[in-house]
């Protein structure tokens, strides 16, 4: 009988507790439903805002997720607080957990911050050819933590954004045109003027080489065994390599036809008798 009496007492206490917290539970549910609706509403407004602006798709997706997660965290705190959990205690727990996670993921957080900087300031975009961290390649994808490059050999190089955002980057597609510089040595007995004329003729014949600014040829150095000529010309980014390889092949062929010597290291071996 004593056990039954205790059981009835526990049930009575449970019912009493339920009716005490019931209003708070109803209020918490209402806050949850209204909060989720509000978050969806804010997300729609944000999406419409980004649709009107020309932002990077990766940046748009990141900011949308960041706003959504931030609002859900605020909603979670509001619901838990309504159920009777003290907000100061909850925030202290969340702060401690955040600090522990931050210390454990310092490298990832640095890459995360670097990704935000890249997406905001746009030192390069998808499709640009860049040189960074000793790697040359075309930007394939920019994520929050890493950037993927396609190299000349069609390999994928993955570079952490933290390193990219804190080191030098050469963006070869930042401008519409690009200047090439080709050095070629000729023998001291060769005709300098004739060699320069040949190089300018090659540039004039190649349609992918721009006429303005004009190509230039000059003596860059009087070296030990050669007179080094420097050729400079401009081309559009999409035509740059085609123009470069054309000039390299043509100058060798035409120098040979004109008997213009291109010196190269030679070794003379004497056979002592």
XYZ file of C-alpha atoms in Angstrom:
273
model
C 0.000 0.000 0.000
C 2.888 2.327 0.792
C 4.314 1.750 -2.715
C 0.964 2.501 -4.303
C 0.666 5.673 -2.248
C 4.139 6.770 -3.388
C 3.240 5.958 -6.991
C 0.091 8.092 -6.783
C 2.140 10.893 -5.282
C 4.699 10.756 -8.120
C 1.937 10.799 -10.710
C 0.310 13.731 -8.997
C 3.638 15.606 -8.908
C 4.250 14.830 -12.565
C 0.811 16.100 -13.551
C 1.289 19.191 -11.446
C 4.717 19.821 -13.037
C 3.272 19.287 -16.515
C 0.556 21.887 -15.999
C 3.150 24.291 -14.633
C 5.448 23.989 -17.666
C 2.664 23.503 -20.220
C 2.231 27.243 -20.922
C 5.992 27.591 -21.422
C 6.015 24.568 -23.751
C 3.177 26.021 -25.814
C 4.985 29.351 -25.977
C 8.236 27.594 -26.967
C 6.454 25.704 -29.763
C 4.910 28.935 -31.008
C 8.317 30.645 -30.925
C 9.850 27.686 -32.808
C 7.197 27.694 -35.543
C 7.217 31.476 -35.904
C 11.025 31.521 -35.846
C 11.342 28.913 -38.603
C 8.853 30.851 -40.725
C 10.795 34.065 -40.109
C 14.072 32.378 -41.084
C 12.545 31.161 -44.355
C 11.221 34.663 -44.982
C 14.670 36.210 -44.391
C 16.264 33.587 -46.657
C 13.843 34.477 -49.456
C 14.595 38.171 -49.056
C 18.336 37.461 -49.068
C 18.013 35.305 -52.199
C 16.104 38.078 -53.998
C 18.761 40.579 -52.955
C 21.589 38.417 -54.322
C 19.658 37.747 -57.541
C 19.677 41.488 -58.219
C 23.412 41.779 -57.551
C 26.353 40.351 -59.476
C 28.024 38.458 -56.647
C 30.105 35.299 -56.920
C 27.809 32.225 -56.622
C 30.119 30.677 -54.027
C 29.966 33.837 -51.915
C 26.170 33.941 -52.224
C 25.832 30.329 -51.088
C 28.206 30.880 -48.163
C 26.445 34.032 -46.944
C 23.030 32.401 -47.288
C 24.153 29.453 -45.165
C 25.850 31.734 -42.636
C 22.708 33.848 -42.189
C 20.502 30.754 -41.924
C 22.748 29.046 -39.342
C 23.118 32.244 -37.314
C 19.358 32.784 -37.135
C 18.768 29.141 -36.185
C 21.265 29.432 -33.330
C 19.429 32.523 -32.041
C 16.107 30.669 -32.360
C 17.506 27.662 -30.486
C 18.657 29.881 -27.614
C 15.246 31.598 -27.491
C 13.348 28.275 -27.371
C 15.614 26.740 -24.718
C 15.407 29.892 -22.620
C 11.602 29.807 -22.822
C 11.658 26.257 -21.455
C 13.402 27.478 -18.315
C 17.082 27.071 -19.076
C 19.002 30.168 -18.002
C 20.428 31.963 -21.025
C 23.626 32.872 -19.198
C 24.384 29.209 -18.457
C 23.540 28.182 -22.000
C 25.727 30.900 -23.515
C 28.584 29.914 -21.188
C 28.354 26.300 -22.389
C 28.179 27.359 -26.025
C 31.112 29.726 -25.536
C 33.261 27.040 -23.928
C 32.396 24.576 -26.671
C 33.170 27.172 -29.332
C 36.543 27.953 -27.753
C 37.482 24.267 -27.578
C 36.466 23.697 -31.188
C 38.321 26.830 -32.292
C 41.566 25.721 -30.621
C 41.266 22.274 -32.202
C 40.591 23.672 -35.664
C 42.975 26.618 -35.876
C 44.225 25.662 -39.341
C 40.711 25.137 -40.659
C 39.592 28.470 -39.229
C 42.535 30.197 -40.947
C 41.499 28.602 -44.233
C 37.894 29.580 -43.553
C 38.888 33.212 -42.995
C 41.095 33.096 -46.097
C 38.175 31.789 -48.152
C 35.997 34.671 -47.001
C 38.699 37.189 -47.967
C 39.115 35.608 -51.412
C 35.364 35.609 -52.017
C 34.999 39.201 -50.847
C 38.015 40.840 -52.511
C 38.190 38.520 -55.557
C 41.933 38.497 -56.377
C 40.967 35.832 -58.917
C 37.863 34.018 -60.145
C 36.987 30.671 -61.660
C 38.622 30.397 -65.095
C 41.589 32.678 -64.320
C 45.126 31.405 -64.846
C 47.158 32.132 -61.717
C 50.507 31.355 -60.148
C 50.498 30.802 -56.380
C 52.358 28.681 -53.835
C 54.674 27.383 -56.547
C 51.756 26.103 -58.655
C 50.597 27.418 -62.047
C 47.100 26.551 -63.190
C 43.585 27.558 -64.117
C 41.196 28.120 -61.217
C 38.677 25.271 -61.289
C 36.773 25.835 -58.066
C 36.822 28.182 -55.071
C 35.424 26.745 -51.854
C 35.368 28.122 -48.333
C 38.480 26.190 -47.266
C 40.451 25.450 -50.446
C 40.974 26.522 -54.053
C 41.385 23.947 -56.820
C 43.653 24.578 -59.828
C 43.959 22.647 -63.083
C 47.656 22.482 -63.983
C 49.179 22.198 -67.483
C 49.302 18.424 -67.039
C 45.561 18.370 -66.212
C 46.268 17.565 -62.587
C 44.210 19.114 -59.815
C 46.189 21.140 -57.280
C 44.360 21.874 -54.013
C 45.699 24.905 -52.151
C 44.465 25.956 -48.668
C 42.839 29.380 -48.755
C 44.744 30.510 -45.665
C 48.016 30.304 -47.599
C 46.528 31.895 -50.718
C 45.147 34.900 -48.856
C 48.465 35.595 -47.065
C 50.948 35.171 -49.925
C 51.680 36.553 -53.363
C 49.364 35.660 -56.242
C 50.004 36.369 -59.922
C 46.757 36.573 -61.882
C 47.552 36.351 -65.595
C 43.926 37.011 -66.581
C 43.410 40.132 -64.522
C 43.981 42.222 -67.673
C 42.626 41.524 -71.153
C 46.071 41.596 -72.769
C 49.458 40.232 -71.787
C 53.027 41.070 -72.836
C 55.497 38.374 -73.791
C 59.276 38.636 -73.466
C 61.519 36.381 -75.547
C 65.320 36.491 -75.271
C 67.410 35.040 -78.097
C 71.166 35.134 -78.528
C 72.946 35.607 -81.859
C 76.635 35.346 -82.702
C 78.886 38.380 -82.572
C 79.517 37.961 -86.282
C 75.802 38.014 -87.164
C 73.971 41.065 -88.506
C 72.062 42.588 -85.601
C 69.814 44.756 -87.783
C 68.841 41.823 -89.980
C 67.995 39.705 -86.934
C 65.845 42.486 -85.501
C 64.018 42.922 -88.822
C 63.245 39.198 -88.965
C 61.760 39.243 -85.483
C 59.573 42.241 -86.316
C 58.464 40.591 -89.575
C 57.376 37.508 -87.654
C 55.299 39.659 -85.312
C 53.747 41.563 -88.225
C 52.680 38.335 -89.948
C 51.093 36.773 -86.859
C 47.507 38.052 -86.558
C 47.250 37.121 -82.884
C 50.035 39.569 -81.996
C 48.647 43.050 -81.367
C 49.853 45.922 -83.507
C 49.248 48.391 -80.684
C 51.335 48.608 -78.588
C 53.916 47.909 -81.250
C 56.326 44.954 -80.862
C 59.815 45.985 -79.813
C 63.257 44.433 -80.337
C 66.431 45.679 -78.687
C 69.853 44.503 -77.602
C 69.414 43.350 -74.040
C 72.922 42.173 -73.247
C 76.389 41.780 -74.705
C 77.127 38.390 -73.192
C 80.373 36.388 -73.244
C 79.510 34.363 -76.337
C 76.420 36.025 -77.809
C 74.562 39.254 -78.441
C 71.243 38.763 -76.626
C 68.227 40.308 -78.311
C 64.986 40.881 -76.413
C 61.647 40.729 -78.221
C 58.552 42.126 -76.556
C 55.032 41.950 -77.943
C 51.429 42.030 -76.720
C 48.615 39.536 -77.269
C 45.182 38.833 -75.869
C 45.090 36.319 -73.041
C 43.367 33.676 -75.123
C 45.973 34.056 -77.908
C 49.075 34.426 -75.759
C 50.502 30.909 -75.865
C 49.711 30.371 -79.556
C 51.600 33.575 -80.379
C 54.503 32.641 -78.088
C 55.053 29.203 -79.609
C 54.668 30.538 -83.160
C 57.392 33.129 -82.617
C 59.742 30.623 -80.980
C 59.492 28.220 -83.918
C 59.624 30.854 -86.658
C 62.642 32.709 -85.304
C 64.735 29.540 -85.299
C 63.660 28.612 -88.831
C 64.201 32.082 -90.295
C 67.509 32.654 -88.505
C 68.763 29.436 -90.088
C 67.634 30.604 -93.554
C 69.384 33.959 -93.065
C 72.577 32.320 -91.719
C 72.175 34.066 -88.388
C 73.961 31.984 -85.796
C 72.323 31.114 -82.488
C 75.295 30.202 -80.256
C 75.083 27.156 -78.028
C 77.580 25.637 -75.589
C 80.118 23.405 -77.288
C 82.843 21.183 -75.893
C 85.997 20.483 -77.848
C 87.718 17.236 -76.892
C 91.391 16.861 -77.830
C 92.832 13.378 -78.195
C 96.428 13.595 -77.010
C 98.862 11.412 -78.912
